[in-house]
PDB file of C-alpha atoms and ligand atoms in Angstrom:
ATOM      1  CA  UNK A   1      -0.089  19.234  46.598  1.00  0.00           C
ATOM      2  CA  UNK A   2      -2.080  17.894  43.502  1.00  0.00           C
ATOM      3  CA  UNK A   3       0.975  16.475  41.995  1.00  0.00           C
ATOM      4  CA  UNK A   4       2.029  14.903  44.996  1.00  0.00           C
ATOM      5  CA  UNK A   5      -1.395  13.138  44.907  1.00  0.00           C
ATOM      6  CA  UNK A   6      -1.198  12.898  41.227  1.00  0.00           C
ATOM      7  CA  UNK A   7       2.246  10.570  42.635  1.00  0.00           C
ATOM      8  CA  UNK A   8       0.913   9.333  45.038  1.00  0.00           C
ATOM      9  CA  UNK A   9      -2.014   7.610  43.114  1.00  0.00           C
ATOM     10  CA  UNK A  10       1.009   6.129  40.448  1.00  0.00           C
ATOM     11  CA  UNK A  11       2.915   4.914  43.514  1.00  0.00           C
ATOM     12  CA  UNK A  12      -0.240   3.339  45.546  1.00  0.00           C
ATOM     13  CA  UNK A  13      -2.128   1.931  42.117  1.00  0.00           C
ATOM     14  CA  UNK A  14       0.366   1.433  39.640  1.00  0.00           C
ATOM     15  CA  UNK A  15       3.980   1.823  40.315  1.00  0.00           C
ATOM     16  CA  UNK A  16       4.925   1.421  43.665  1.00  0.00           C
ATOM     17  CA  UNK A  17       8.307  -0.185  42.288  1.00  0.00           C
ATOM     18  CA  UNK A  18       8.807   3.846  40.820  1.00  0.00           C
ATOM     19  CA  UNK A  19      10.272   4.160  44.522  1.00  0.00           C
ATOM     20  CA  UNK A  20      11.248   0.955  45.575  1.00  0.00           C
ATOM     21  CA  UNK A  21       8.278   0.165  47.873  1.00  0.00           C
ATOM     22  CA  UNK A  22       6.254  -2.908  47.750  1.00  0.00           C
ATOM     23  CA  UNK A  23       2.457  -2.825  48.755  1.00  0.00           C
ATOM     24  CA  UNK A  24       1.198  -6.252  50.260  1.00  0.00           C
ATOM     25  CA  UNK A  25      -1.657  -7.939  48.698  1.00  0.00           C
ATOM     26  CA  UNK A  26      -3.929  -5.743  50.097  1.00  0.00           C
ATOM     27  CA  UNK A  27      -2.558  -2.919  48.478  1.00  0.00           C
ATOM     28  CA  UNK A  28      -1.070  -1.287  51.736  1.00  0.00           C
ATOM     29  CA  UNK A  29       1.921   0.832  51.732  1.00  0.00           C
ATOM     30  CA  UNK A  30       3.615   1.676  55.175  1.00  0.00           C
ATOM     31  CA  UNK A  31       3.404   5.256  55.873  1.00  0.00           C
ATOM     32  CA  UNK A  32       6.972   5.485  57.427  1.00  0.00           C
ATOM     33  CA  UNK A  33       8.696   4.301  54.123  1.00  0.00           C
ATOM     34  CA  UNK A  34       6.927   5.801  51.484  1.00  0.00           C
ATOM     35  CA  UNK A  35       7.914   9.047  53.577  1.00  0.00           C
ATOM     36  CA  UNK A  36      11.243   8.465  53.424  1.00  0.00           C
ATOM     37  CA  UNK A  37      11.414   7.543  49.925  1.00  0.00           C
ATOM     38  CA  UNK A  38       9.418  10.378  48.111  1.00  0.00           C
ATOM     39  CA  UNK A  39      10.960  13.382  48.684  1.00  0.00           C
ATOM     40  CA  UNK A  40       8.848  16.478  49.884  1.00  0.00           C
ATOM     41  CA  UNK A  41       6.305  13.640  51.562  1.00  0.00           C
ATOM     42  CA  UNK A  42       6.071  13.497  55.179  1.00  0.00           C
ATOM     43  CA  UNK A  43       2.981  12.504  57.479  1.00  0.00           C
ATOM     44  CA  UNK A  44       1.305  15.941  57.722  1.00  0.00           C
ATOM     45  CA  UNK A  45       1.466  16.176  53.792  1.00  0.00           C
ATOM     46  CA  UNK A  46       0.038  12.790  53.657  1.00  0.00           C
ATOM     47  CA  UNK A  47      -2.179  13.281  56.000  1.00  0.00           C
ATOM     48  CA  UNK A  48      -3.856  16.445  54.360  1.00  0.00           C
ATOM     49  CA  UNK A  49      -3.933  14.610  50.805  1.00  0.00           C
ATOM     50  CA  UNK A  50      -5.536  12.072  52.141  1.00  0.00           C
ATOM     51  CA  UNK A  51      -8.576  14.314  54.124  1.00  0.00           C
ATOM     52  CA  UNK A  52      -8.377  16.941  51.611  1.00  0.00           C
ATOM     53  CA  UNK A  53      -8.724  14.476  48.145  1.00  0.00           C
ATOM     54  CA  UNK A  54     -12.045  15.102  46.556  1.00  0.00           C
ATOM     55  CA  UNK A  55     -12.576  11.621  45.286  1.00  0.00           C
ATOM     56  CA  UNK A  56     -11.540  10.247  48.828  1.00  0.00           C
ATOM     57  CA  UNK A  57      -9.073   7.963  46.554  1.00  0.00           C
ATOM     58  CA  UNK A  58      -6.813   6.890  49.697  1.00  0.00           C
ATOM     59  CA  UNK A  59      -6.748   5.554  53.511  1.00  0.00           C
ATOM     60  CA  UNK A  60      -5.176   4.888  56.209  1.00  0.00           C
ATOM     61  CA  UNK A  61      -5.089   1.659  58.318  1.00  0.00           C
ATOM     62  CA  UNK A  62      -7.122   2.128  61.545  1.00  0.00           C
ATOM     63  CA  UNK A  63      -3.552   2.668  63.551  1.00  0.00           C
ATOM     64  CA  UNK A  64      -2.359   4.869  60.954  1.00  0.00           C
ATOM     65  CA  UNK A  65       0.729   3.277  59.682  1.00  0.00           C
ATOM     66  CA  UNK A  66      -0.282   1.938  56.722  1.00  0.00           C
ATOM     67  CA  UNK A  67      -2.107   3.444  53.243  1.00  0.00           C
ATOM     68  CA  UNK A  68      -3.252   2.434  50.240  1.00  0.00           C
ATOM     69  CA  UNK A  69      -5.756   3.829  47.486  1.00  0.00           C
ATOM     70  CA  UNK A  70      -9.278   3.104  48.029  1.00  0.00           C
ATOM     71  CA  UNK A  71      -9.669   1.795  44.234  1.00  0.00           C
ATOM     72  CA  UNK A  72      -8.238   2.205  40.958  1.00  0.00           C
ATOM     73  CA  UNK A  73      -5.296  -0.281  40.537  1.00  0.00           C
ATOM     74  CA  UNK A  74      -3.514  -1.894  38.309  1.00  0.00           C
ATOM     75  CA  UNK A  75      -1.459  -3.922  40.526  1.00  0.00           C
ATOM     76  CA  UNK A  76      -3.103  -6.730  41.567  1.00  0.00           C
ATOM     77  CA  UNK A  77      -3.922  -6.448  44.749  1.00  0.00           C
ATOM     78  CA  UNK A  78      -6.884  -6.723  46.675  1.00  0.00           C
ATOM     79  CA  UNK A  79      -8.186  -4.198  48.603  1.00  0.00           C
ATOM     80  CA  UNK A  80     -11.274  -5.350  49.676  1.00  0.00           C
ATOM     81  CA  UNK A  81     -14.741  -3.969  48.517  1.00  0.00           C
ATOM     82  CA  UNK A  82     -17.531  -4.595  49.352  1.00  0.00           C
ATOM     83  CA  UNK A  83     -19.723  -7.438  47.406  1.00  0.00           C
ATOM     84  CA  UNK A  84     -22.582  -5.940  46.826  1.00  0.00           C
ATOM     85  CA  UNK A  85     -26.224  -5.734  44.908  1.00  0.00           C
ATOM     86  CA  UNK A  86     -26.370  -2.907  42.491  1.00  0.00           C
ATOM     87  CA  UNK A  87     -28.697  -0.496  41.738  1.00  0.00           C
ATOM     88  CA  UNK A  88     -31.016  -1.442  39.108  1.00  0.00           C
ATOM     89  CA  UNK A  89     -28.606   0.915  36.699  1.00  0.00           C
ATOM     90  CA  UNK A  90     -25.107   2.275  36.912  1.00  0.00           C
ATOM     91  CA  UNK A  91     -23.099   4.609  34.618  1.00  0.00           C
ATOM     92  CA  UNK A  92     -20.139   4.549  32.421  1.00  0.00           C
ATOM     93  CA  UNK A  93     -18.652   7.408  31.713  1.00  0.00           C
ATOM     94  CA  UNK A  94     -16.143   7.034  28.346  1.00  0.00           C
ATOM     95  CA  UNK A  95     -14.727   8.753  25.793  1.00  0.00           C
ATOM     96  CA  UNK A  96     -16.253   8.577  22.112  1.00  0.00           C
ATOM     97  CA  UNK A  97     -13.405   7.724  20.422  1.00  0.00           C
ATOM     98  CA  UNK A  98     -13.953   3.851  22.446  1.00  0.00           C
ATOM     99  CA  UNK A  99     -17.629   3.682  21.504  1.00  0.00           C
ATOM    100  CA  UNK A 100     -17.051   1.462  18.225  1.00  0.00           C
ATOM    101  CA  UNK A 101     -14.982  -1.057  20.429  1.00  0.00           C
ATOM    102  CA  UNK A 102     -17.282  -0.938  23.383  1.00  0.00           C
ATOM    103  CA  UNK A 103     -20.127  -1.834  21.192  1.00  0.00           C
ATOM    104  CA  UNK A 104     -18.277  -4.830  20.000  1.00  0.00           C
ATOM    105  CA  UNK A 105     -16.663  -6.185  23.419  1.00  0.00           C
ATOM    106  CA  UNK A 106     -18.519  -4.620  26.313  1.00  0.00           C
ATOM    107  CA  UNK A 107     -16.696  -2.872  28.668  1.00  0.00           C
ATOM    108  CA  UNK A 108     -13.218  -4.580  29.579  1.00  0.00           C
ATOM    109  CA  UNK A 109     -11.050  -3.381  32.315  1.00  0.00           C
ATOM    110  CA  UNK A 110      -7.897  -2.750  30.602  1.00  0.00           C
ATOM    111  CA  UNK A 111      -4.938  -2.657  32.274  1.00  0.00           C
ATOM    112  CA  UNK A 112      -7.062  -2.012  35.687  1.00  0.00           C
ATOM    113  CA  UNK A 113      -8.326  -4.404  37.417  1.00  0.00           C
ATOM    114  CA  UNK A 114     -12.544  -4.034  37.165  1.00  0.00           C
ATOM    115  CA  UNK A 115     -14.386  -1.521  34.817  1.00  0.00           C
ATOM    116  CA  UNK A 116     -15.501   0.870  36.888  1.00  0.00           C
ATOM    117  CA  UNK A 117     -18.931   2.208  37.214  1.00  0.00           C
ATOM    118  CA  UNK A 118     -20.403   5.249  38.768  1.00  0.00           C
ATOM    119  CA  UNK A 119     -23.823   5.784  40.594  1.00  0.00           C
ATOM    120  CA  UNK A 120     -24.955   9.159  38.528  1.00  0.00           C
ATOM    121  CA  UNK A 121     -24.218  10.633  35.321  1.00  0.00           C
ATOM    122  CA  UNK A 122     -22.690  13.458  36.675  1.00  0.00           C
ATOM    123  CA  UNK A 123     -19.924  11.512  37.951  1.00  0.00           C
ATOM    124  CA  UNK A 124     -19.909   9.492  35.086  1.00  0.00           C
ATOM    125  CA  UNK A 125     -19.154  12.446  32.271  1.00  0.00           C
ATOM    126  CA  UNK A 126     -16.418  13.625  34.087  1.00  0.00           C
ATOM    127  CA  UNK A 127     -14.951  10.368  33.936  1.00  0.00           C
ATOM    128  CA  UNK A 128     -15.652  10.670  30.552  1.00  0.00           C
ATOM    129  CA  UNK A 129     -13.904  13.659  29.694  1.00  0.00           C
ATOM    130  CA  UNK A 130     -10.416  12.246  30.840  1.00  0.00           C
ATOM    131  CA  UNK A 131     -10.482  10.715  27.804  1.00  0.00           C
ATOM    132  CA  UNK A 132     -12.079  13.116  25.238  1.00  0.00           C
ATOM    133  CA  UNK A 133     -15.228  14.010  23.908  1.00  0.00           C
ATOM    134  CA  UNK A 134     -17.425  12.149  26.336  1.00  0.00           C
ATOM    135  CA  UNK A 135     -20.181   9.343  26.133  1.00  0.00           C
ATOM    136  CA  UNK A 136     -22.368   7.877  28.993  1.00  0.00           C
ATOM    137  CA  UNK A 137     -22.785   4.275  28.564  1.00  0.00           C
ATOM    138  CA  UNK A 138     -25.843   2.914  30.796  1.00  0.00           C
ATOM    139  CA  UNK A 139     -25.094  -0.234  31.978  1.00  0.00           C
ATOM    140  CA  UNK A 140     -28.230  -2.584  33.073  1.00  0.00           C
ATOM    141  CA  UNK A 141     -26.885  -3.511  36.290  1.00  0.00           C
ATOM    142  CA  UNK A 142     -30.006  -5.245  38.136  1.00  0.00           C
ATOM    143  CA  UNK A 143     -29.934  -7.727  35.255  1.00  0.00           C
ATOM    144  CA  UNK A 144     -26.283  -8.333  35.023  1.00  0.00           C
ATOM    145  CA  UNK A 145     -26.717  -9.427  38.881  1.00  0.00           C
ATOM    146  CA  UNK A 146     -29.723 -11.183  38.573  1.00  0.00           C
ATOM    147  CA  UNK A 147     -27.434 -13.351  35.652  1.00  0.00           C
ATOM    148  CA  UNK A 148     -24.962 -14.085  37.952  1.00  0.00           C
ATOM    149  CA  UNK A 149     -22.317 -11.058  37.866  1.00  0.00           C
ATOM    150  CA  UNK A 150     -20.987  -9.803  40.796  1.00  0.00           C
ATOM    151  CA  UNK A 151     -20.691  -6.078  42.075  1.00  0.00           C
ATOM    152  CA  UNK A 152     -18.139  -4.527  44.563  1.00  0.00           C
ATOM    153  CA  UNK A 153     -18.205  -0.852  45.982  1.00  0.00           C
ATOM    154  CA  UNK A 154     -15.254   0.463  47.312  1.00  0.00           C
ATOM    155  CA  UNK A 155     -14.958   2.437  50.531  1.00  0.00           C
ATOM    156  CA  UNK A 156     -15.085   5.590  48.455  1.00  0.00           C
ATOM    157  CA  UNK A 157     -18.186   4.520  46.479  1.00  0.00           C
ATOM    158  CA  UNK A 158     -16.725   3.290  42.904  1.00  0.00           C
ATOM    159  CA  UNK A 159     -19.106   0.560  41.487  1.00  0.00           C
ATOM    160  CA  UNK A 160     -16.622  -2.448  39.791  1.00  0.00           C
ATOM    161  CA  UNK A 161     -16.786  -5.418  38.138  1.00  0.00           C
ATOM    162  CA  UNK A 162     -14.587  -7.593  36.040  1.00  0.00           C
ATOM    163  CA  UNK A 163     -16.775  -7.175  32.588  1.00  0.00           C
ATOM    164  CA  UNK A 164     -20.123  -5.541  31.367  1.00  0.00           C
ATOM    165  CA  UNK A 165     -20.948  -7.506  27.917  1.00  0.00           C
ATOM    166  CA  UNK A 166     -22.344  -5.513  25.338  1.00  0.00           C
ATOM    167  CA  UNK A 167     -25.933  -6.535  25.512  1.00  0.00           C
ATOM    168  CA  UNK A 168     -26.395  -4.897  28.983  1.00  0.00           C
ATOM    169  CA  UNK A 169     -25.412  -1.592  27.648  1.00  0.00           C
ATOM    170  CA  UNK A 170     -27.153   1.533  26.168  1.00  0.00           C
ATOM    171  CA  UNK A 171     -25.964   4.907  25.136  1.00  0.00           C
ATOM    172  CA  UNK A 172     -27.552   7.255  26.752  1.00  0.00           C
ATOM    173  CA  UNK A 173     -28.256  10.880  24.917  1.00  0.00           C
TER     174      UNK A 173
HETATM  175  C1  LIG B 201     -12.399   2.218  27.909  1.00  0.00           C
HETATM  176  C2  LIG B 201     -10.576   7.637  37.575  1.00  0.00           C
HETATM  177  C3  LIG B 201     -12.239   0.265  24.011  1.00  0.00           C
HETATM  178  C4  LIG B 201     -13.133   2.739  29.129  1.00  0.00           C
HETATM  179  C5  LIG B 201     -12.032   7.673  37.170  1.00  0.00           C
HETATM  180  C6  LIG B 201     -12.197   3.849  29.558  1.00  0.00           C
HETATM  181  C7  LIG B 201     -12.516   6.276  37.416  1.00  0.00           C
HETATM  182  C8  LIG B 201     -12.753   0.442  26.223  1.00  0.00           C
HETATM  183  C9  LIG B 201     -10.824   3.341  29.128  1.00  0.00           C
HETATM  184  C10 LIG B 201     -11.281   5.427  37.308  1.00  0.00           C
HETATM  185  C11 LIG B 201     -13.392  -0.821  26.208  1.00  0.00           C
HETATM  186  C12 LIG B 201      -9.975   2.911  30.274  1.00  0.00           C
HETATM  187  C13 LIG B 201     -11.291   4.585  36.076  1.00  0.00           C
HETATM  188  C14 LIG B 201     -13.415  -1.513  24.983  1.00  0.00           C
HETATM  189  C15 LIG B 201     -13.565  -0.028  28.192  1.00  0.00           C
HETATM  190  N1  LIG B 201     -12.826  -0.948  23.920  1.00  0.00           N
HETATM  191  N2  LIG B 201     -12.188   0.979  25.130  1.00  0.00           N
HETATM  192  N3  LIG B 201     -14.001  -2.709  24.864  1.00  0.00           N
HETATM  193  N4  LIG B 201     -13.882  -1.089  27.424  1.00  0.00           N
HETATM  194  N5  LIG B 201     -12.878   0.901  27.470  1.00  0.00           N
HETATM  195  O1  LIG B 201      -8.755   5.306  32.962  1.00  0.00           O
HETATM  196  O2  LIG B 201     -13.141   3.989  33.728  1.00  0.00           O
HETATM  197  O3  LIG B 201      -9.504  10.136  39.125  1.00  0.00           O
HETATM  198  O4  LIG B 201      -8.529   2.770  32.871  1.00  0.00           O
HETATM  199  O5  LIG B 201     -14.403   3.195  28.776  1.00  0.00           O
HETATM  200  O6  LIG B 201     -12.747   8.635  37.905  1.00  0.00           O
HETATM  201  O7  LIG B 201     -11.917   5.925  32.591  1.00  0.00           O
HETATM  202  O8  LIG B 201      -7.995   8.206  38.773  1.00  0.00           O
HETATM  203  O9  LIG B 201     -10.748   3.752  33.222  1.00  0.00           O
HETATM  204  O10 LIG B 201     -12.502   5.027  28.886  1.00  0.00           O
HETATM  205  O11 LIG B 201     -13.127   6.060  38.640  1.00  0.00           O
HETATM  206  O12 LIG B 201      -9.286   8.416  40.888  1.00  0.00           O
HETATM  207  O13 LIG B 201     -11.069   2.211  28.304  1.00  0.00           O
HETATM  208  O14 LIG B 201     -10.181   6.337  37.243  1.00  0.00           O
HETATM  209  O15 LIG B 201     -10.427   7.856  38.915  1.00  0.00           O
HETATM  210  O16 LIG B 201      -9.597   4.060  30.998  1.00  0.00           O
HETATM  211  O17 LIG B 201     -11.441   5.405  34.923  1.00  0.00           O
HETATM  212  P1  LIG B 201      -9.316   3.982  32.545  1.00  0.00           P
HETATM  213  P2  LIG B 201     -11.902   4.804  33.547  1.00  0.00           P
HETATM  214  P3  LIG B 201      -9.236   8.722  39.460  1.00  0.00           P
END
């Protein structure tokens, strides 16, 4: 089950081409297709992943034929979040070896398509230890807003945006 989600989330953010389905621009896959192209997948299965996935990383379409990850791609697609006003401060959650480079650029987005933010630190270091040793950048949200950035939230409550600039940031200890 967690590598078929593990799949799933390649297929639905970055890959879909890996089984020869195409999302549209909103990042939905149908349900009936993916099925029939990823073998051991069937609704149930997807079904369960979907309720059962910790992160809530993926819905369906109100009549249930269509899915699509809730945030996360690569692909450009849009899927829709919310623009929002942050809180006054979010958290990035990174590993140390990108500290240096962070310092110098801000956060960029990579080969996704926002940097993504998280509400509480708690979230944030286990972001961080995907990729190492972690660090907890704080990033001054409220200000970046006030200046004119803008905020999404997707459905499963990921702060994005496109770029945090290195003067709104502080390590936190
Ligand atoms: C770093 C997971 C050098 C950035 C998580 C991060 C999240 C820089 C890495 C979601 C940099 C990219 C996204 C700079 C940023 N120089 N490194 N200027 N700016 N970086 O995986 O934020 O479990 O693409 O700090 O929970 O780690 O997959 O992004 O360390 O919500 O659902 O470049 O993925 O969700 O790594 O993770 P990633 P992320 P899932």
């Amino acid at each position: 089950m967690k590598s078929l989600s593990k799949f799933l989330s390649l297929i639905l953010r970055h890959q879909s081409q890996k089984v020869g389905i195409e999302l549209d621009e909103h990042g939905w896959a149908d349900v009936e297709e993916l099925c029939r192209r990823v073998r051991g997948l069937d609704r149930a299965t997807l079904e369960q992943i979907v309720a059962q996935d910790e992160k809530q990383r993926y819905s369906f379409s109100a009549d249930g034929k269509l899915i699509r990850a809730n945030q996360g791609h690569s692909i450009p697609v849009d899927v829709e979040p919310a623009e929002l006003e942050p809180p006054e401060i979010l958290y990035h959650g990174t590993g140390e070896k990108f500290a240096a480079s962070i310092r110098a650029q801000g956060l960029i987005r990579k080969s996704r398509l926002y940097v993504h933010l998280s509400g509480d630190t708690e979230t944030a270091r286990k972001v961080g230890q995907r990729h190492g040793k972690p660090l907890i950048f704080l990033v001054e949200s409220g200000k970046m807003f006030a200046d004119g950035f803008k905020f999404y939230r997707s459905v499963n409550g990921v702060w994005l945006t496109e770029h945090v600039p290195a003067k709104y940031l502080k390590e936190r200890f």
